[in-house]
Tab-separated table of N, CA, C and O in Angstrom:
chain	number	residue	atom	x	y	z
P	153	UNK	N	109.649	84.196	70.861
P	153	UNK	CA	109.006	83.796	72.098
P	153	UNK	C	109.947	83.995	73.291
P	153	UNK	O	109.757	84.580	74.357
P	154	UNK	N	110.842	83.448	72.889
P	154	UNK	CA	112.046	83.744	73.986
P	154	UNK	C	111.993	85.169	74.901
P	154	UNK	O	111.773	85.391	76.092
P	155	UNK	N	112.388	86.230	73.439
P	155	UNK	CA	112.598	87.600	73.761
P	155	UNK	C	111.391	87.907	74.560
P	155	UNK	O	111.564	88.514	75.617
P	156	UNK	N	110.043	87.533	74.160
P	156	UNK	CA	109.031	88.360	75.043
P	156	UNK	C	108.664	87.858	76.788
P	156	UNK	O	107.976	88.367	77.674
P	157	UNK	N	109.529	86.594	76.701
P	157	UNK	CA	109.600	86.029	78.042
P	157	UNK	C	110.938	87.048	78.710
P	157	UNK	O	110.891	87.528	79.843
P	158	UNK	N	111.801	87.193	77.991
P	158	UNK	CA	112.929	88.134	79.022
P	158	UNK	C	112.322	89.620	79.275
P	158	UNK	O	112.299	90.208	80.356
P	159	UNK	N	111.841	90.083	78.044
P	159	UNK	CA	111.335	91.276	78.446
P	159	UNK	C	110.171	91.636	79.359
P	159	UNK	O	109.864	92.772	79.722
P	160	UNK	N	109.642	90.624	79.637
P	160	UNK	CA	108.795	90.291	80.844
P	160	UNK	C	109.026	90.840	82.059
P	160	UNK	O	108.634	91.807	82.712
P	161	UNK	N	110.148	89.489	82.221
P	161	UNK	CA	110.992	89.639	83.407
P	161	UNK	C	111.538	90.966	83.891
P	161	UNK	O	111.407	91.455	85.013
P	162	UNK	N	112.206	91.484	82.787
P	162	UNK	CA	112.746	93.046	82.876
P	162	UNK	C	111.877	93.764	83.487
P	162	UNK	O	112.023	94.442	84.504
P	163	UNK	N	110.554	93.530	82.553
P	163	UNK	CA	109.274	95.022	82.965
P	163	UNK	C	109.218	94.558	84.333
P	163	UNK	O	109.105	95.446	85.178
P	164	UNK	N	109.285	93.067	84.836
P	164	UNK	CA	108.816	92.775	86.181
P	164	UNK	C	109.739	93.441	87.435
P	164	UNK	O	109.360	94.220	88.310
P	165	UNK	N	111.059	92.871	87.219
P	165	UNK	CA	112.245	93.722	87.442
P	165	UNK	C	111.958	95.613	87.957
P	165	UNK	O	111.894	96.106	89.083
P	166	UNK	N	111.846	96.243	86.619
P	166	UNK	CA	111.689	97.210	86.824
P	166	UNK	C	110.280	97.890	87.981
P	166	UNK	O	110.347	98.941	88.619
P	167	UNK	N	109.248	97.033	87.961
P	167	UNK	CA	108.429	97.431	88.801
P	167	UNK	C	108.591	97.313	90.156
P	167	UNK	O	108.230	98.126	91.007
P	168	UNK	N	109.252	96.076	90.350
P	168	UNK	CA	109.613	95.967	91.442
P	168	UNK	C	110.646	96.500	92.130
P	168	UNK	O	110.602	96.425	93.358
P	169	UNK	N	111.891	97.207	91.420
P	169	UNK	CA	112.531	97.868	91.896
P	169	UNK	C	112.078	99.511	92.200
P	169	UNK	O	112.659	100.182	93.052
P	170	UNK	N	111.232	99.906	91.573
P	170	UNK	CA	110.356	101.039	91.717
P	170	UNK	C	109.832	100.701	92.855
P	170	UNK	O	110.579	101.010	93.784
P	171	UNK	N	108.757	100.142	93.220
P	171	UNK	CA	108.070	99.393	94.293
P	171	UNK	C	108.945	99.461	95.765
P	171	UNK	O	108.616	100.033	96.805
P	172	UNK	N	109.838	98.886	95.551
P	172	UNK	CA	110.896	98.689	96.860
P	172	UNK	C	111.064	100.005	97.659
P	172	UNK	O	110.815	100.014	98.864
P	173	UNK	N	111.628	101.504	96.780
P	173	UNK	CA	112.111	102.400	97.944
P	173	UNK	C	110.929	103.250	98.240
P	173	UNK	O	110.873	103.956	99.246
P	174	UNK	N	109.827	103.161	97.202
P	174	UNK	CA	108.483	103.406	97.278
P	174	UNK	C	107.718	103.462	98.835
P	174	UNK	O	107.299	104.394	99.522
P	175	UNK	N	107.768	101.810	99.035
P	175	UNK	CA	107.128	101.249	99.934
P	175	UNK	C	108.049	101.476	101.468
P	175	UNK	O	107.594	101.739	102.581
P	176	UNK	N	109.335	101.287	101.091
P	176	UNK	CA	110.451	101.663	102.408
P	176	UNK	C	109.986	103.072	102.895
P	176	UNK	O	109.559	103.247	104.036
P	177	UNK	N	110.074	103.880	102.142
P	177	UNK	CA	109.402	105.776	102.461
P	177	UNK	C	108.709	105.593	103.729
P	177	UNK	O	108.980	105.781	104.915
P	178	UNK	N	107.140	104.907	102.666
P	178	UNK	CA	106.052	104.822	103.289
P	178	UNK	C	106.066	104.085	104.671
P	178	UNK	O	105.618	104.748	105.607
P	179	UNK	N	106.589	102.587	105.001
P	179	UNK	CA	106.498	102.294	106.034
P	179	UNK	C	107.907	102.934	107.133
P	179	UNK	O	107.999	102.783	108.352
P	180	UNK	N	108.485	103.364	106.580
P	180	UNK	CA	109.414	104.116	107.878
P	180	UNK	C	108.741	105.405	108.185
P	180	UNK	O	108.320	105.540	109.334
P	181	UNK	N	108.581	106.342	107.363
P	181	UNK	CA	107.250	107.274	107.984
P	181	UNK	C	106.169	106.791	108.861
P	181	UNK	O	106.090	107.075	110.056
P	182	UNK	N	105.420	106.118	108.276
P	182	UNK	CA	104.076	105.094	108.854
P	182	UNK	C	104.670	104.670	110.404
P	182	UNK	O	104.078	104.654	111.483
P	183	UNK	N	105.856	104.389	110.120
P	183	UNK	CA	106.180	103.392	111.295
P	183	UNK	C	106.516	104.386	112.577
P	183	UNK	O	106.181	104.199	113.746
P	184	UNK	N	107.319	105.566	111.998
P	184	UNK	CA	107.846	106.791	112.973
P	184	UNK	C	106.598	107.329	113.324
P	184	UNK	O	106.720	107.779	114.463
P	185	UNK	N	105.361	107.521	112.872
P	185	UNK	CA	104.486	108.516	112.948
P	185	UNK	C	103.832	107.716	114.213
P	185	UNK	O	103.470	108.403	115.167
P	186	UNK	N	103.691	106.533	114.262
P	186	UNK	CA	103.075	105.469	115.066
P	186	UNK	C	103.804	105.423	116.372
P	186	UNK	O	103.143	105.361	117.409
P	187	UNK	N	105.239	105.449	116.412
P	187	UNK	CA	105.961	105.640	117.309
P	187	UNK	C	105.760	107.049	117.964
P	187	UNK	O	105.432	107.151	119.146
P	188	UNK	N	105.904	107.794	117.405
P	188	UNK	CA	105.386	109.311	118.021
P	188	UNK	C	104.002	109.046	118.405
P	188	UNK	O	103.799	109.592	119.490
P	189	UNK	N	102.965	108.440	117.976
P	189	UNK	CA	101.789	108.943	118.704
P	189	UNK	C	102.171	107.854	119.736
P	189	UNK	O	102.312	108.546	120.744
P	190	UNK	N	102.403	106.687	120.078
P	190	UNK	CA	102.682	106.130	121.251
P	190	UNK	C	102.890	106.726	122.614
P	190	UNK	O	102.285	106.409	123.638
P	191	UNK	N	104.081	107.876	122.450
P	191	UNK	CA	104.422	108.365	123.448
P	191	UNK	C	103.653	108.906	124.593
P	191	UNK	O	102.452	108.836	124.852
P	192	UNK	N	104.430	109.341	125.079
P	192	UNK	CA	102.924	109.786	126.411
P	192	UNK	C	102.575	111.122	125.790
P	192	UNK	O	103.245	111.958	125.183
P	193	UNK	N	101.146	111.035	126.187
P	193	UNK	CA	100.110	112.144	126.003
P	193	UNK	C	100.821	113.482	126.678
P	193	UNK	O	101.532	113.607	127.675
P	194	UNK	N	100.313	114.441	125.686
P	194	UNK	CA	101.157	116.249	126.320
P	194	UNK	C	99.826	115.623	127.575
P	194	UNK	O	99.035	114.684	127.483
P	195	UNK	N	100.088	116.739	128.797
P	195	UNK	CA	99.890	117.251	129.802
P	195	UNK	C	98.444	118.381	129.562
P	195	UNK	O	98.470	119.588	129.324
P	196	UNK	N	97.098	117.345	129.750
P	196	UNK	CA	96.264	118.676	129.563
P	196	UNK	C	95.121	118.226	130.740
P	196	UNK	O	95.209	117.380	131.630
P	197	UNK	N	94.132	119.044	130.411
P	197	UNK	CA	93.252	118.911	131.135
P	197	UNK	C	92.436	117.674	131.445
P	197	UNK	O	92.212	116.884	130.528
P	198	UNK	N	91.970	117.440	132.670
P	198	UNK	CA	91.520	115.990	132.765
P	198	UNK	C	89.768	115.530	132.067
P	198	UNK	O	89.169	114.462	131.931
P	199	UNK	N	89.510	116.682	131.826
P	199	UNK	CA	87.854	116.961	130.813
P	199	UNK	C	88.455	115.835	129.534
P	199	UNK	O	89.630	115.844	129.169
P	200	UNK	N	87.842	115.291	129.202
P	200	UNK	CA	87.722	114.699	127.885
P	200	UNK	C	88.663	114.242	127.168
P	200	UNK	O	88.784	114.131	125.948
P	201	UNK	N	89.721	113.827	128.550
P	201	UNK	CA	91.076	113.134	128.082
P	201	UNK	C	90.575	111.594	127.877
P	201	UNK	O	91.305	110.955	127.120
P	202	UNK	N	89.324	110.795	128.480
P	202	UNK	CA	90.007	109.787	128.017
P	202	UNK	C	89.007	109.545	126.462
P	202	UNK	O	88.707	108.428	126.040
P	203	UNK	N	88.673	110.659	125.890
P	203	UNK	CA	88.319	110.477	124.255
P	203	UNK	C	89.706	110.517	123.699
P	203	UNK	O	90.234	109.532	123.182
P	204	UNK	N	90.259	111.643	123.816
P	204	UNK	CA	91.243	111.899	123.099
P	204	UNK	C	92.204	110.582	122.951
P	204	UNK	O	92.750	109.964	122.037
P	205	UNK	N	92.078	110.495	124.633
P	205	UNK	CA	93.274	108.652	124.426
P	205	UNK	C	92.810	107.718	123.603
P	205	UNK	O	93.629	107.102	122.919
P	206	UNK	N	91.487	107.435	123.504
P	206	UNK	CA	90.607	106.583	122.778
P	206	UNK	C	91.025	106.669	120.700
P	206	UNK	O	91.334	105.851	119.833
P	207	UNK	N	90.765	108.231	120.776
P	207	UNK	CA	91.175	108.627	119.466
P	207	UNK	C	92.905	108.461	118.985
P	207	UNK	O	93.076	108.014	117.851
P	208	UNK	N	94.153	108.802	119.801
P	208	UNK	CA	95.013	108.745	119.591
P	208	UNK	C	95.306	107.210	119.406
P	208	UNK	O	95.753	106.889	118.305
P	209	UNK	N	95.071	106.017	120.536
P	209	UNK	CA	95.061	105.032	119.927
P	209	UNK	C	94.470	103.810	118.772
P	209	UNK	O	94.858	102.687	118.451
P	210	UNK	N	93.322	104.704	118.361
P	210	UNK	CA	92.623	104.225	117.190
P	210	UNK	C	93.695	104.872	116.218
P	210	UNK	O	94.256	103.963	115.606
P	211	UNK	N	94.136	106.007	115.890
P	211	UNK	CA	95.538	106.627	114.954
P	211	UNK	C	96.325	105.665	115.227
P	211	UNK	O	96.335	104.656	114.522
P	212	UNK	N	97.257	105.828	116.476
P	212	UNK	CA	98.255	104.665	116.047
P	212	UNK	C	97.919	103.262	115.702
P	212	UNK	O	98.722	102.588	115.056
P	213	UNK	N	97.009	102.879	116.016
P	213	UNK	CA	96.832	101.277	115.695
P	213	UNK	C	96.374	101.537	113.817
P	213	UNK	O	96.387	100.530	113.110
P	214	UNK	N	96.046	102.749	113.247
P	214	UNK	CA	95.857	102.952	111.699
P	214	UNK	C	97.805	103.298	110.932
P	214	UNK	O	98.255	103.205	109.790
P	215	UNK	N	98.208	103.551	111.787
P	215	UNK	CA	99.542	104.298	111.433
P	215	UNK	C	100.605	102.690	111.397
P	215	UNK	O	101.356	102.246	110.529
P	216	UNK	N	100.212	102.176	112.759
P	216	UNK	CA	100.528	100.573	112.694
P	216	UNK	C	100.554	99.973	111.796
P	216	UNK	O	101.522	99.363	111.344
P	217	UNK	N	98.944	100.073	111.162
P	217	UNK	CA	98.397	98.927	110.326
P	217	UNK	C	99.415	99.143	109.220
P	217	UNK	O	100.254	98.299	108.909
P	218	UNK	N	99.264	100.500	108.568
P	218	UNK	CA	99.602	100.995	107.687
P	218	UNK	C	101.031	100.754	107.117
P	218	UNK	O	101.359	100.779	105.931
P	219	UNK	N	102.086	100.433	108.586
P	219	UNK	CA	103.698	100.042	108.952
P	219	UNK	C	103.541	99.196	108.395
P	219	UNK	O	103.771	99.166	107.186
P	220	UNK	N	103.035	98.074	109.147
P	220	UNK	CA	103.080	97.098	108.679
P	220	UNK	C	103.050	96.542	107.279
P	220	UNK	O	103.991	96.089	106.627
P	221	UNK	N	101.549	96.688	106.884
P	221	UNK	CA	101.427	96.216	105.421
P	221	UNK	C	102.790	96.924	104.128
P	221	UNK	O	103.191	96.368	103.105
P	222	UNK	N	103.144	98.094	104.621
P	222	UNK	CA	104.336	98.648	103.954
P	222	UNK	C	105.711	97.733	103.619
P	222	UNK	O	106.387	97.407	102.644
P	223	UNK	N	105.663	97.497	105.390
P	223	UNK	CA	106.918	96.546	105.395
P	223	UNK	C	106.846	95.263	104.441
P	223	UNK	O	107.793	94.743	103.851
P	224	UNK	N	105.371	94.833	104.423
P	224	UNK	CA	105.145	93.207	103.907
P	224	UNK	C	105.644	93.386	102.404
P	224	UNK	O	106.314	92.517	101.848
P	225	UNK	N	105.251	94.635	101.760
P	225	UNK	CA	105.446	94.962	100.458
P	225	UNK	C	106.525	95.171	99.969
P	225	UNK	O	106.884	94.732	98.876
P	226	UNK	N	107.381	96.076	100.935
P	226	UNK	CA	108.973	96.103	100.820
P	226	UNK	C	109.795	94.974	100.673
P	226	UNK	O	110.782	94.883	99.944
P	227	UNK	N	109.322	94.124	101.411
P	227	UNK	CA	109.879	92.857	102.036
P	227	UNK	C	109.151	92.025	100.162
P	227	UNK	O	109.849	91.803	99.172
P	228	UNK	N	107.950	91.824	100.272
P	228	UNK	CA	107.750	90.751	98.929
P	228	UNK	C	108.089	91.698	97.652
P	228	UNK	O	107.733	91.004	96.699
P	229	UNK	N	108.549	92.820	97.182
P	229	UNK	CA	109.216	93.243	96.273
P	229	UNK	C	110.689	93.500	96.012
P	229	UNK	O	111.172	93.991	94.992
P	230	UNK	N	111.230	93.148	96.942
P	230	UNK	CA	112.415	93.008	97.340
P	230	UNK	C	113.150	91.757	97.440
P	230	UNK	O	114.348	91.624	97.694
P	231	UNK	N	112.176	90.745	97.180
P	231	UNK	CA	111.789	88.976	97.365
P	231	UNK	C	111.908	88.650	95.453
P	231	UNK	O	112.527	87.736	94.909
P	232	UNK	N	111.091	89.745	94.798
P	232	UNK	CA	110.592	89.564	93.765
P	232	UNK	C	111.929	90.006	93.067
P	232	UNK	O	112.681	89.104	92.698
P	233	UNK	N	112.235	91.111	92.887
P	233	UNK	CA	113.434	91.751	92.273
P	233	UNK	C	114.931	90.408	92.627
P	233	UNK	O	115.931	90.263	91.924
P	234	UNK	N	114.639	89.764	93.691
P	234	UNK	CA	116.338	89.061	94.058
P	234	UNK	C	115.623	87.936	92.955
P	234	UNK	O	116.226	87.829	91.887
P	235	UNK	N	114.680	87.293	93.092
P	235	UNK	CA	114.399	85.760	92.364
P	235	UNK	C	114.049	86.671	90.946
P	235	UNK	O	114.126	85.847	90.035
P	236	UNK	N	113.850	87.435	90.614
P	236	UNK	CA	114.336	87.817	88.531
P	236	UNK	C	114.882	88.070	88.193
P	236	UNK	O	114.877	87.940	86.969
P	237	UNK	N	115.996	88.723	88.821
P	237	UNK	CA	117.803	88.946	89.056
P	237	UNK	C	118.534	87.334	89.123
P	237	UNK	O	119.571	87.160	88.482
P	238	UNK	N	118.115	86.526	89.690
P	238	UNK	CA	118.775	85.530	89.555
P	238	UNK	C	117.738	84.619	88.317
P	238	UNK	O	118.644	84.235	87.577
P	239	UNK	N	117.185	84.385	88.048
P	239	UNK	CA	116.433	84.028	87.052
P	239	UNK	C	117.049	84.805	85.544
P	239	UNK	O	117.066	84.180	84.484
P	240	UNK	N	117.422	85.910	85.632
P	240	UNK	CA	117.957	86.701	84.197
P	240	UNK	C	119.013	86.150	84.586
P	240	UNK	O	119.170	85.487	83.560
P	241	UNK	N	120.391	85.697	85.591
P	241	UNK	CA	121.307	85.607	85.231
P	241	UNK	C	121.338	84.415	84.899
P	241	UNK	O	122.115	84.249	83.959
P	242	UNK	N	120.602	83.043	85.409
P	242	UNK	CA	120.452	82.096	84.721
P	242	UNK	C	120.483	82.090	83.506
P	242	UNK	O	121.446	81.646	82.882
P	243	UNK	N	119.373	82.609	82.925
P	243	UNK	CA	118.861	82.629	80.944
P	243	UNK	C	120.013	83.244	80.603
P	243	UNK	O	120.717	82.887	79.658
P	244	UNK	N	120.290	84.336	81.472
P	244	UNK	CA	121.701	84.717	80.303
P	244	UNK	C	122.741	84.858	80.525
P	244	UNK	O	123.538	85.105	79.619
């Protein structure tokens, strides 16, 4: 019983350390891509610029979202991996 409680932990361990640089990728991309569309608009014609603005900030506020929830994941698998790391060194 013991053993299948540590090996638990391990598999848990291991997912979560998978998980971690996984999710870092994703929200520093996510997060840069969001930052780039922020910037000011190229220089075009005044026809049907303010769709385009409309559309670019519906993207970044998806590129946002997207940061974000990345970070939350990075952040609670990274939460998860420190408390079963200290939990294995407890048991053993």
């Amino acid at each position: 019983m013991f053993g299948t409680g540590l090996g638990a932990m391990v598999g848990l361990l291991v997912v979560a350390l998978l998980v971690v640089p996984v999710s870092f990728g994703v929200a520093a991309r996510a997060d840069a891509k969001a930052r780039r569309l922020s910037g000011p608009p190229a220089s075009d014609a005044n026809e049907g610029r303010s769709v385009a603005v409309a559309e670019m900030t519906g993207r970044c506020d998806q590129w946002r979202q997207l940061a974000t929830q990345a970070w939350l994941i990075c952040g609670g698998a990274s939460l998860v991996a420190v408390v079963v790391v200290g939990v294995l060194i407890c048991v053993g």
